[in-house]
Coordinates of N, CA and C and ligand atoms in Angstrom, one line a residue:
M1 N 260.8 84.9 124.7 CA 260.6 85.6 123.4 C 260.5 87.1 123.7
D2 N 261.1 87.9 122.8 CA 261.1 89.3 123.0 C 260.1 90.0 122.1
F3 N 259.1 90.7 122.8 CA 258.0 91.3 122.0 C 258.3 92.8 121.8
S4 N 259.5 93.3 122.1 CA 259.7 94.7 122.0 C 259.7 95.2 120.5
Q5 N 259.9 94.2 119.6 CA 259.8 94.6 118.2 C 258.4 94.9 117.7
Y6 N 257.4 94.4 118.5 CA 256.0 94.6 118.0 C 255.5 95.9 118.7
N7 N 255.2 96.9 117.8 CA 254.7 98.2 118.5 C 253.2 98.2 118.7
N8 N 252.5 97.0 118.5 CA 251.1 96.9 118.8 C 250.8 96.1 120.0
I9 N 251.9 95.6 120.7 CA 251.7 94.8 121.9 C 252.1 95.6 123.1
Y10 N 251.1 95.7 124.1 CA 251.3 96.4 125.3 C 251.3 95.5 126.5
I11 N 252.4 95.3 127.1 CA 252.4 94.3 128.3 C 252.4 95.2 129.6
M12 N 251.4 94.9 130.4 CA 251.2 95.7 131.6 C 252.4 95.6 132.6
D13 N 252.7 96.7 133.2 CA 253.8 96.7 134.2 C 253.3 97.3 135.5
H14 N 252.0 97.5 135.7 CA 251.5 98.1 136.9 C 251.6 97.1 138.0
P15 N 252.1 97.5 139.2 CA 252.2 96.5 140.3 C 250.8 96.0 140.8
L16 N 249.8 96.8 140.7 CA 248.5 96.3 141.1 C 248.0 95.2 140.2
I17 N 248.3 95.3 138.9 CA 247.9 94.3 138.0 C 248.7 93.0 138.2
K18 N 250.0 93.2 138.4 CA 250.9 92.0 138.7 C 250.4 91.3 139.9
H19 N 250.1 92.1 141.0 CA 249.7 91.5 142.3 C 248.4 90.7 142.1
K20 N 247.5 91.2 141.4 CA 246.2 90.6 141.3 C 246.3 89.3 140.4
I21 N 247.1 89.4 139.4 CA 247.4 88.2 138.6 C 247.9 87.1 139.4
S22 N 248.9 87.4 140.3 CA 249.4 86.4 141.1 C 248.4 85.7 142.0
M23 N 247.4 86.6 142.5 CA 246.3 86.0 143.3 C 245.4 85.1 142.5
I24 N 245.1 85.4 141.3 CA 244.2 84.5 140.5 C 245.0 83.2 140.1
R25 N 246.3 83.2 140.1 CA 247.0 82.0 139.7 C 246.9 81.0 140.8
D26 N 246.7 81.4 142.1 CA 246.7 80.6 143.3 C 245.5 79.6 143.2
E27 N 245.8 78.3 143.2 CA 244.8 77.3 143.1 C 243.8 77.4 144.3
N28 N 244.2 78.0 145.4 CA 243.4 78.2 146.6 C 242.4 79.4 146.5
T29 N 242.6 80.2 145.5 CA 241.6 81.3 145.3 C 240.3 80.8 144.8
G30 N 239.2 81.0 145.6 CA 237.9 80.4 145.2 C 237.2 81.2 144.2
T31 N 236.1 80.7 143.8 CA 235.3 81.3 142.7 C 234.9 82.8 142.9
N32 N 234.4 83.1 144.1 CA 234.0 84.4 144.4 C 235.1 85.4 144.3
E33 N 236.2 85.1 144.9 CA 237.4 86.0 144.9 C 238.0 86.1 143.5
F34 N 238.0 84.9 142.8 CA 238.6 84.9 141.4 C 237.8 85.8 140.5
R35 N 236.5 85.7 140.6 CA 235.6 86.6 139.7 C 235.9 88.0 140.0
K36 N 236.0 88.4 141.3 CA 236.2 89.8 141.7 C 237.5 90.3 141.1
L37 N 238.5 89.4 141.3 CA 239.9 89.8 140.8 C 239.9 90.0 139.3
V38 N 239.3 89.1 138.6 CA 239.3 89.2 137.1 C 238.6 90.5 136.7
E39 N 237.5 90.9 137.4 CA 236.8 92.1 137.1 C 237.8 93.3 137.4
E40 N 238.5 93.3 138.5 CA 239.4 94.4 138.9 C 240.6 94.5 137.9
I41 N 241.1 93.4 137.5 CA 242.2 93.4 136.5 C 241.7 94.0 135.2
A42 N 240.5 93.6 134.8 CA 240.0 94.1 133.5 C 239.8 95.6 133.6
M43 N 239.4 96.1 134.8 CA 239.2 97.5 134.9 C 240.5 98.2 134.8
L44 N 241.5 97.7 135.5 CA 242.9 98.4 135.5 C 243.5 98.3 134.1
M45 N 243.3 97.2 133.4 CA 243.8 97.1 132.0 C 243.0 98.0 131.1
G46 N 241.7 98.1 131.3 CA 240.8 98.9 130.5 C 241.2 100.3 130.6
Y47 N 241.6 100.8 131.7 CA 242.1 102.2 131.9 C 243.3 102.4 131.0
E48 N 244.1 101.5 130.8 CA 245.3 101.6 130.0 C 244.9 101.5 128.5
A49 N 244.0 100.5 128.2 CA 243.7 100.3 126.8 C 242.8 101.4 126.2
L50 N 242.1 102.1 127.0 CA 241.2 103.1 126.5 C 241.8 104.5 126.5
R51 N 243.1 104.6 126.7 CA 243.7 105.9 126.9 C 243.8 106.7 125.6
D52 N 243.5 106.0 124.4 CA 243.6 106.7 123.1 C 242.1 107.0 122.6
L53 N 241.1 106.8 123.4 CA 239.8 107.1 122.9 C 239.7 108.5 122.5
P54 N 239.1 108.8 121.3 CA 239.0 110.2 120.8 C 238.1 111.0 121.7
L55 N 238.4 112.3 121.9 CA 237.6 113.2 122.6 C 237.1 114.3 121.7
E56 N 236.0 114.9 122.1 CA 235.6 116.2 121.4 C 235.1 117.1 122.5
D57 N 235.3 118.4 122.2 CA 234.9 119.4 123.2 C 233.4 119.6 123.1
V58 N 232.7 119.6 124.2 CA 231.3 119.9 124.3 C 231.1 121.1 125.2
E59 N 229.9 121.7 125.1 CA 229.6 122.9 125.9 C 229.0 122.4 127.2
V60 N 229.5 122.8 128.3 CA 228.9 122.5 129.7 C 228.8 123.7 130.5
K61 N 227.7 123.9 131.2 CA 227.5 125.0 132.0 C 227.8 124.6 133.5
T62 N 228.8 125.1 134.0 CA 229.1 124.9 135.4 C 228.4 125.9 136.3
P63 N 228.3 125.7 137.6 CA 227.7 126.7 138.4 C 228.3 128.1 138.3
I64 N 229.5 128.2 137.7 CA 230.2 129.4 137.6 C 230.1 130.1 136.2
E65 N 230.2 129.2 135.1 CA 230.2 129.8 133.8 C 230.0 128.6 132.7
T66 N 229.8 129.0 131.5 CA 229.8 128.0 130.4 C 231.2 127.8 129.9
C67 N 231.5 126.5 129.6 CA 232.9 126.3 129.1 C 232.8 125.1 128.0
M68 N 233.8 125.0 127.2 CA 234.0 123.9 126.3 C 234.9 122.9 127.0
T69 N 234.5 121.6 127.1 CA 235.2 120.7 127.9 C 235.2 119.3 127.2
P70 N 236.2 118.5 127.3 CA 236.3 117.2 126.5 C 235.4 116.1 127.0
M71 N 234.8 115.4 126.0 CA 234.1 114.2 126.3 C 234.4 113.2 125.2
I72 N 234.1 111.9 125.5 CA 234.4 110.8 124.5 C 233.6 111.1 123.3
A73 N 234.2 111.0 122.1 CA 233.6 111.4 120.8 C 233.0 110.2 120.1
G74 N 232.1 110.4 119.2 CA 231.7 109.4 118.2 C 230.8 108.3 118.8
K75 N 230.8 107.2 118.1 CA 229.9 106.1 118.4 C 230.4 105.3 119.6
K76 N 231.6 105.6 120.0 CA 232.1 105.0 121.3 C 232.4 103.5 121.1
L77 N 232.2 102.8 122.2 CA 232.8 101.5 122.4 C 231.9 100.3 122.2
A78 N 232.5 99.3 121.8 CA 231.8 97.9 121.8 C 232.8 97.0 122.6
I79 N 232.3 96.4 123.6 CA 233.1 95.4 124.3 C 232.6 94.0 123.8
V80 N 233.5 93.1 123.4 CA 233.2 91.8 122.9 C 233.9 90.7 123.6
P81 N 233.2 90.1 124.6 CA 233.8 89.0 125.3 C 233.8 87.7 124.4
I82 N 234.8 86.9 124.5 CA 234.8 85.6 123.9 C 234.2 84.7 125.0
L83 N 233.1 84.0 124.7 CA 232.4 83.1 125.6 C 233.3 81.9 125.8
R84 N 233.2 81.4 127.1 CA 232.6 81.9 128.2 C 233.5 82.9 129.0
A85 N 234.8 82.6 129.1 CA 235.6 83.2 130.1 C 235.7 84.8 130.0
G86 N 235.5 85.3 128.7 CA 235.6 86.7 128.5 C 234.5 87.4 129.2
L87 N 233.4 86.8 129.5 CA 232.3 87.4 130.2 C 232.8 88.0 131.6
G88 N 233.7 87.3 132.2 CA 234.2 87.7 133.5 C 234.9 89.1 133.5
M89 N 235.3 89.6 132.3 CA 236.0 90.8 132.2 C 235.1 92.0 131.8
V90 N 233.9 91.7 131.5 CA 233.0 92.8 130.9 C 232.7 93.8 132.0
S91 N 232.3 93.4 133.2 CA 231.8 94.4 134.2 C 233.0 95.3 134.6
G92 N 234.2 94.9 134.5 CA 235.4 95.7 134.8 C 235.5 96.9 133.9
I93 N 235.1 96.6 132.6 CA 235.3 97.7 131.6 C 234.0 98.6 131.6
T94 N 232.9 97.9 131.8 CA 231.7 98.8 131.8 C 231.6 99.7 133.0
A95 N 232.4 99.3 134.1 CA 232.5 100.2 135.2 C 233.2 101.5 134.8
L96 N 234.1 101.4 133.8 CA 234.8 102.6 133.3 C 233.9 103.3 132.2
A97 N 233.3 102.5 131.4 CA 232.5 103.1 130.2 C 231.1 102.5 130.2
P98 N 230.2 103.0 131.0 CA 228.9 102.4 131.2 C 228.1 102.4 130.0
T99 N 228.3 103.2 129.0 CA 227.4 103.3 127.9 C 227.9 102.4 126.7
A100 N 229.0 101.7 127.0 CA 229.5 100.8 125.9 C 228.5 99.7 125.5
K101 N 228.4 99.4 124.3 CA 227.5 98.3 123.8 C 228.3 97.0 123.9
I102 N 227.6 95.9 124.0 CA 228.3 94.6 124.3 C 227.9 93.6 123.2
G103 N 228.9 93.1 122.5 CA 228.7 92.0 121.6 C 229.1 90.7 122.2
H104 N 228.9 89.6 121.6 CA 229.3 88.3 122.1 C 229.8 87.4 121.0
I105 N 231.0 86.7 121.2 CA 231.4 85.7 120.3 C 231.5 84.4 121.1
G106 N 230.9 83.4 120.6 CA 230.9 82.1 121.3 C 231.8 81.1 120.6
M107 N 232.8 80.6 121.3 CA 233.6 79.6 120.8 C 234.2 78.8 121.9
Y108 N 234.6 77.5 121.6 CA 235.3 76.7 122.6 C 236.4 76.0 121.9
R109 N 237.4 75.5 122.6 CA 238.5 74.8 122.0 C 238.2 73.3 122.0
D110 N 238.4 72.7 120.8 CA 238.3 71.3 120.7 C 239.3 70.7 121.6
E111 N 238.9 69.7 122.4 CA 239.9 69.2 123.4 C 241.0 68.4 122.8
V112 N 240.8 67.9 121.6 CA 241.9 67.1 120.9 C 242.8 68.0 120.0
T113 N 242.1 68.7 119.1 CA 242.9 69.5 118.2 C 243.3 70.9 118.7
H114 N 242.6 71.3 119.8 CA 242.8 72.6 120.4 C 242.4 73.8 119.4
E115 N 241.7 73.4 118.3 CA 241.2 74.4 117.4 C 239.9 75.0 117.9
P116 N 239.7 76.3 117.7 CA 238.4 76.9 118.1 C 237.2 76.5 117.3
Q117 N 236.1 76.2 118.0 CA 234.9 75.9 117.4 C 233.9 77.0 117.6
A118 N 233.6 77.8 116.6 CA 232.7 78.9 116.8 C 231.3 78.5 116.8
Y119 N 230.5 79.1 117.7 CA 229.0 78.7 117.7 C 228.1 79.9 117.8
Y120 N 228.7 81.1 118.0 CA 227.8 82.3 118.1 C 228.5 83.6 117.8
C121 N 227.8 84.5 117.2 CA 228.4 85.8 117.0 C 227.3 86.9 116.8
K122 N 227.3 87.8 117.8 CA 226.3 88.9 117.7 C 227.0 90.2 118.1
L123 N 227.1 91.1 117.2 CA 227.8 92.3 117.4 C 226.9 93.6 117.3
P124 N 227.2 94.6 118.1 CA 226.4 95.8 118.0 C 226.7 96.5 116.7
S125 N 225.7 97.1 116.1 CA 225.9 97.9 114.9 C 225.6 99.4 115.1
P126 N 226.3 100.2 114.3 CA 227.2 99.9 113.3 C 228.6 99.6 113.8
I127 N 229.0 98.4 113.6 CA 230.3 98.0 114.3 C 231.5 98.7 113.7
E128 N 231.4 99.1 112.4 CA 232.5 99.8 111.8 C 232.8 101.2 112.4
Q129 N 231.9 101.7 113.1 CA 232.1 103.1 113.7 C 232.6 103.0 115.1
R130 N 232.8 101.8 115.7 CA 233.1 101.7 117.1 C 234.5 101.3 117.3
T131 N 235.0 101.7 118.5 CA 236.3 101.1 119.0 C 235.8 99.8 119.6
I132 N 236.4 98.7 119.2 CA 236.0 97.4 119.7 C 237.1 96.8 120.6
V133 N 236.6 96.4 121.8 CA 237.6 95.8 122.7 C 237.2 94.3 122.9
V134 N 238.0 93.4 122.3 CA 237.7 92.0 122.5 C 238.4 91.5 123.8
V135 N 237.6 90.8 124.6 CA 238.2 90.4 125.9 C 238.1 88.9 126.1
D136 N 239.2 88.4 126.6 CA 239.3 87.0 127.0 C 240.5 86.8 127.9
P137 N 240.3 86.2 129.1 CA 241.4 86.2 130.1 C 242.6 85.5 129.5
M138 N 242.4 84.4 128.7 CA 243.5 83.6 128.3 C 243.8 83.6 126.8
L139 N 245.1 83.8 126.4 CA 245.5 83.7 125.0 C 246.5 82.5 125.0
A140 N 246.1 81.4 124.6 CA 247.0 80.2 124.7 C 247.6 79.9 123.3
T141 N 247.0 79.1 122.5 CA 247.6 78.9 121.1 C 247.3 80.1 120.3
G142 N 246.3 80.9 120.7 CA 246.0 82.1 119.9 C 244.9 81.8 118.9
G143 N 244.5 80.5 118.8 CA 243.5 80.2 117.8 C 242.1 80.9 118.0
S144 N 241.7 81.0 119.2 CA 240.4 81.6 119.5 C 240.4 83.1 119.2
A145 N 241.5 83.8 119.7 CA 241.6 85.2 119.5 C 241.7 85.5 118.0
V146 N 242.5 84.8 117.2 CA 242.7 85.1 115.8 C 241.3 84.9 115.1
D147 N 240.6 83.8 115.5 CA 239.3 83.5 114.8 C 238.3 84.6 115.2
A148 N 238.3 85.0 116.5 CA 237.3 86.1 116.9 C 237.6 87.4 116.2
V149 N 238.8 87.8 116.0 CA 239.1 89.0 115.3 C 238.8 88.9 113.8
D150 N 239.0 87.7 113.2 CA 238.6 87.4 111.8 C 237.1 87.6 111.7
Q151 N 236.3 87.1 112.6 CA 234.9 87.2 112.6 C 234.4 88.7 112.6
I152 N 235.1 89.4 113.6 CA 234.7 90.8 113.7 C 235.0 91.6 112.5
K153 N 236.2 91.3 111.9 CA 236.5 92.0 110.6 C 235.6 91.7 109.5
K154 N 235.1 90.4 109.5 CA 234.2 90.0 108.4 C 232.9 90.8 108.6
H155 N 232.5 91.1 109.8 CA 231.3 91.9 110.1 C 231.5 93.4 109.9
G156 N 232.7 93.8 109.6 CA 233.0 95.2 109.3 C 233.8 96.0 110.3
G157 N 234.2 95.3 111.4 CA 234.9 95.9 112.5 C 236.3 96.4 112.0
I158 N 236.7 97.6 112.4 CA 238.0 98.2 111.9 C 238.9 98.5 113.0
N159 N 238.4 99.2 114.0 CA 239.3 99.7 115.1 C 239.2 98.7 116.2
I160 N 240.1 97.7 116.3 CA 240.0 96.6 117.2 C 241.1 96.5 118.2
K161 N 240.8 96.3 119.4 CA 241.8 96.0 120.5 C 241.5 94.6 121.1
F162 N 242.5 93.9 121.5 CA 242.3 92.6 122.1 C 243.0 92.7 123.5
M163 N 242.2 92.3 124.5 CA 242.8 92.4 125.9 C 242.7 91.0 126.5
C164 N 243.9 90.5 127.0 CA 243.9 89.3 127.8 C 244.7 89.4 129.1
I165 N 244.4 88.6 130.0 CA 245.1 88.7 131.3 C 246.5 87.9 131.2
I166 N 246.4 86.7 130.7 CA 247.6 85.9 130.6 C 247.8 85.4 129.1
A167 N 249.0 85.5 128.6 CA 249.2 85.0 127.2 C 250.4 84.1 127.3
A168 N 250.3 83.1 126.4 CA 251.5 82.2 126.1 C 252.3 82.9 125.0
P169 N 253.6 82.9 125.0 CA 254.4 83.6 123.9 C 254.0 83.2 122.5
E170 N 253.7 81.8 122.3 CA 253.4 81.4 121.0 C 252.1 81.9 120.5
G171 N 251.1 82.0 121.4 CA 249.8 82.6 121.0 C 249.8 84.0 120.8
L172 N 250.6 84.7 121.6 CA 250.7 86.2 121.4 C 251.4 86.5 120.1
E173 N 252.4 85.8 119.7 CA 253.1 86.0 118.4 C 252.1 85.7 117.3
R174 N 251.4 84.6 117.4 CA 250.4 84.2 116.4 C 249.4 85.3 116.1
L175 N 248.8 85.8 117.2 CA 247.8 86.9 117.1 C 248.4 88.2 116.5
A176 N 249.6 88.5 116.9 CA 250.3 89.8 116.4 C 250.6 89.6 115.0
K177 N 251.0 88.4 114.5 CA 251.3 88.2 113.1 C 250.0 88.2 112.2
A178 N 249.0 87.5 112.8 CA 247.8 87.4 112.0 C 247.0 88.7 111.8
H179 N 247.1 89.5 112.9 CA 246.4 90.8 112.9 C 247.3 92.0 113.3
P180 N 248.2 92.3 112.5 CA 249.2 93.4 112.9 C 248.5 94.8 113.0
D181 N 247.3 94.9 112.6 CA 246.6 96.2 112.7 C 245.9 96.4 114.0
I182 N 245.8 95.4 114.9 CA 245.1 95.6 116.1 C 246.0 95.9 117.2
Q183 N 245.5 96.4 118.3 CA 246.4 96.7 119.5 C 246.1 95.5 120.5
I184 N 247.1 95.0 121.1 CA 247.0 93.8 122.0 C 247.5 94.2 123.4
Y185 N 246.6 94.1 124.4 CA 247.0 94.4 125.8 C 247.1 93.1 126.6
V186 N 248.2 92.9 127.2 CA 248.5 91.7 127.9 C 248.9 91.9 129.4
G187 N 248.2 91.2 130.3 CA 248.6 91.4 131.7 C 249.9 90.8 132.0
N188 N 250.2 89.6 131.5 CA 251.5 88.9 131.7 C 251.7 87.9 130.6
V189 N 253.0 87.8 130.1 CA 253.3 86.8 129.2 C 254.0 85.7 130.0
D190 N 253.3 84.5 130.0 CA 253.8 83.4 130.7 C 254.9 82.6 129.9
R191 N 255.3 81.4 130.5 CA 256.5 80.7 130.0 C 256.2 80.0 128.6
C192 N 255.2 79.2 128.6 CA 255.0 78.3 127.5 C 253.6 77.6 127.6
L193 N 253.3 76.8 126.6 CA 252.1 75.9 126.6 C 252.6 74.5 127.0
N194 N 251.7 73.7 127.7 CA 252.0 72.3 127.9 C 251.5 71.5 126.8
K195 N 251.6 70.1 126.9 CA 251.1 69.3 125.8 C 249.6 69.3 125.5
D196 N 248.9 69.8 126.5 CA 247.4 69.9 126.4 C 247.0 71.4 126.0
A197 N 248.0 72.2 125.6 CA 247.8 73.6 125.2 C 247.3 74.4 126.3
Y198 N 247.6 74.1 127.6 CA 247.4 75.0 128.7 C 248.6 75.8 129.0
I199 N 248.3 77.0 129.5 CA 249.4 78.0 129.7 C 250.1 77.6 131.0
C200 N 251.5 77.6 131.0 CA 252.3 77.3 132.2 C 253.1 78.6 132.6
P201 N 253.0 79.1 133.8 CA 252.3 78.4 134.9 C 250.8 78.7 134.8
G202 N 250.3 79.8 134.2 CA 248.9 80.0 134.0 C 248.1 80.1 135.2
L203 N 246.8 79.7 135.0 CA 245.9 79.7 136.2 C 244.9 78.6 136.1
G204 N 245.2 77.7 135.1 CA 244.2 76.6 134.9 C 243.2 77.0 133.9
D205 N 242.0 76.4 134.0 CA 240.9 76.7 133.0 C 240.1 78.0 133.5
A206 N 240.3 79.1 132.8 CA 239.7 80.3 133.3 C 238.2 80.3 133.4
G207 N 237.5 79.6 132.4 CA 236.1 79.5 132.4 C 235.6 78.8 133.6
D208 N 236.2 77.6 133.9 CA 235.8 76.8 135.0 C 236.0 77.6 136.3
R209 N 237.1 78.4 136.4 CA 237.4 79.1 137.7 C 236.5 80.3 137.9
I210 N 236.0 80.9 136.8 CA 235.1 82.0 136.9 C 233.7 81.5 137.2
F211 N 233.3 80.4 136.6 CA 231.9 80.0 136.7 C 231.7 78.9 137.7
G212 N 232.9 78.4 138.3 CA 232.8 77.3 139.3 C 232.3 76.0 138.8
T213 N 232.6 75.8 137.5 CA 232.3 74.5 136.9 C 233.5 73.5 137.1
K214 N 233.2 72.2 136.9 CA 234.2 71.2 137.0 C 234.6 70.8 138.4
Ligands
PRP1 C1 239.6 79.3 126.8 C2 239.9 80.8 126.9 C3 240.1 81.2 125.4 C4 240.7 80.0 124.8 C5 242.2 80.2 124.6 O1 238.3 79.1 126.4 O2 239.0 81.5 127.6 O3 238.9 81.5 124.8 O4 240.5 78.9 125.7 O5 242.8 79.2 124.0 P1 243.5 79.3 122.6 O6 244.3 80.6 122.6 O7 244.3 78.1 122.5 O8 242.4 79.4 121.5 P2 237.7 77.6 126.3 O9 237.8 77.1 125.0 O10 238.3 76.8 127.4 O11 236.2 77.9 126.6 P3 235.4 78.4 127.8 O12 235.7 79.9 128.0 O13 233.9 78.2 127.4 O14 235.8 77.6 129.0
URA2 N1 242.3 78.2 128.3 C1 242.4 78.3 129.6 O1 241.3 78.6 130.3 N2 243.5 78.2 130.2 C2 244.6 77.8 129.5 O2 245.7 77.7 130.1 C3 244.6 77.7 128.1 C4 243.4 77.9 127.5

């Protein structure tokens, strides 16, 4: 599938991101290393996703003289992981933006229908004044991402970005069509979904690999 027609989809091409994604795909990568790599990928992608943060000039006194110099403007950032697996990406972004507020959206996929089941939503306020970065390593059918962005919009969120490490083409298209006003950052677009709605080749169950469950 060709995503070049979507001007709100950004697919990462940095070799460091590609390399680290290959490492987390490896079934021999253990929990500790997996977690560190997810954090590093999130930081590298965050650098890209936050390049349009608004700046304002503030007065700073250097040891030499006083000058006007740019700093991040306004109410700044809210990072919103989709539980559980999104939690693994939060520290990578707070390493870049330590003052970001953090919301949480809880949902899991029904094993039979693959539809998202939402169980929790707590967002920092005033949400409408923040740049919101929703994070989840996996975008499979797209159901969870579409639902999470729906919830954020219902709470008043306006300026929304979605960041995932691996996307299936069908899920990416679904999210881009459902929410054409958000920016979507993707580490890699994989081949397809299998009959259980897992991404191929993917990396398996991201939550289980981050938290060492199963
Ligand atoms: C995974 C993943 C996404 C969702 C993607 O979470 O972290 O949230 O599946 O699938 P979708 O695009 O088809 O909705 P999961 O439901 O396995 O929950 P977990 O993070 O608690 O393991
Ligand atoms: N959730 C995951 O963790 N992995 C997939 O491949 C699909 C959904």
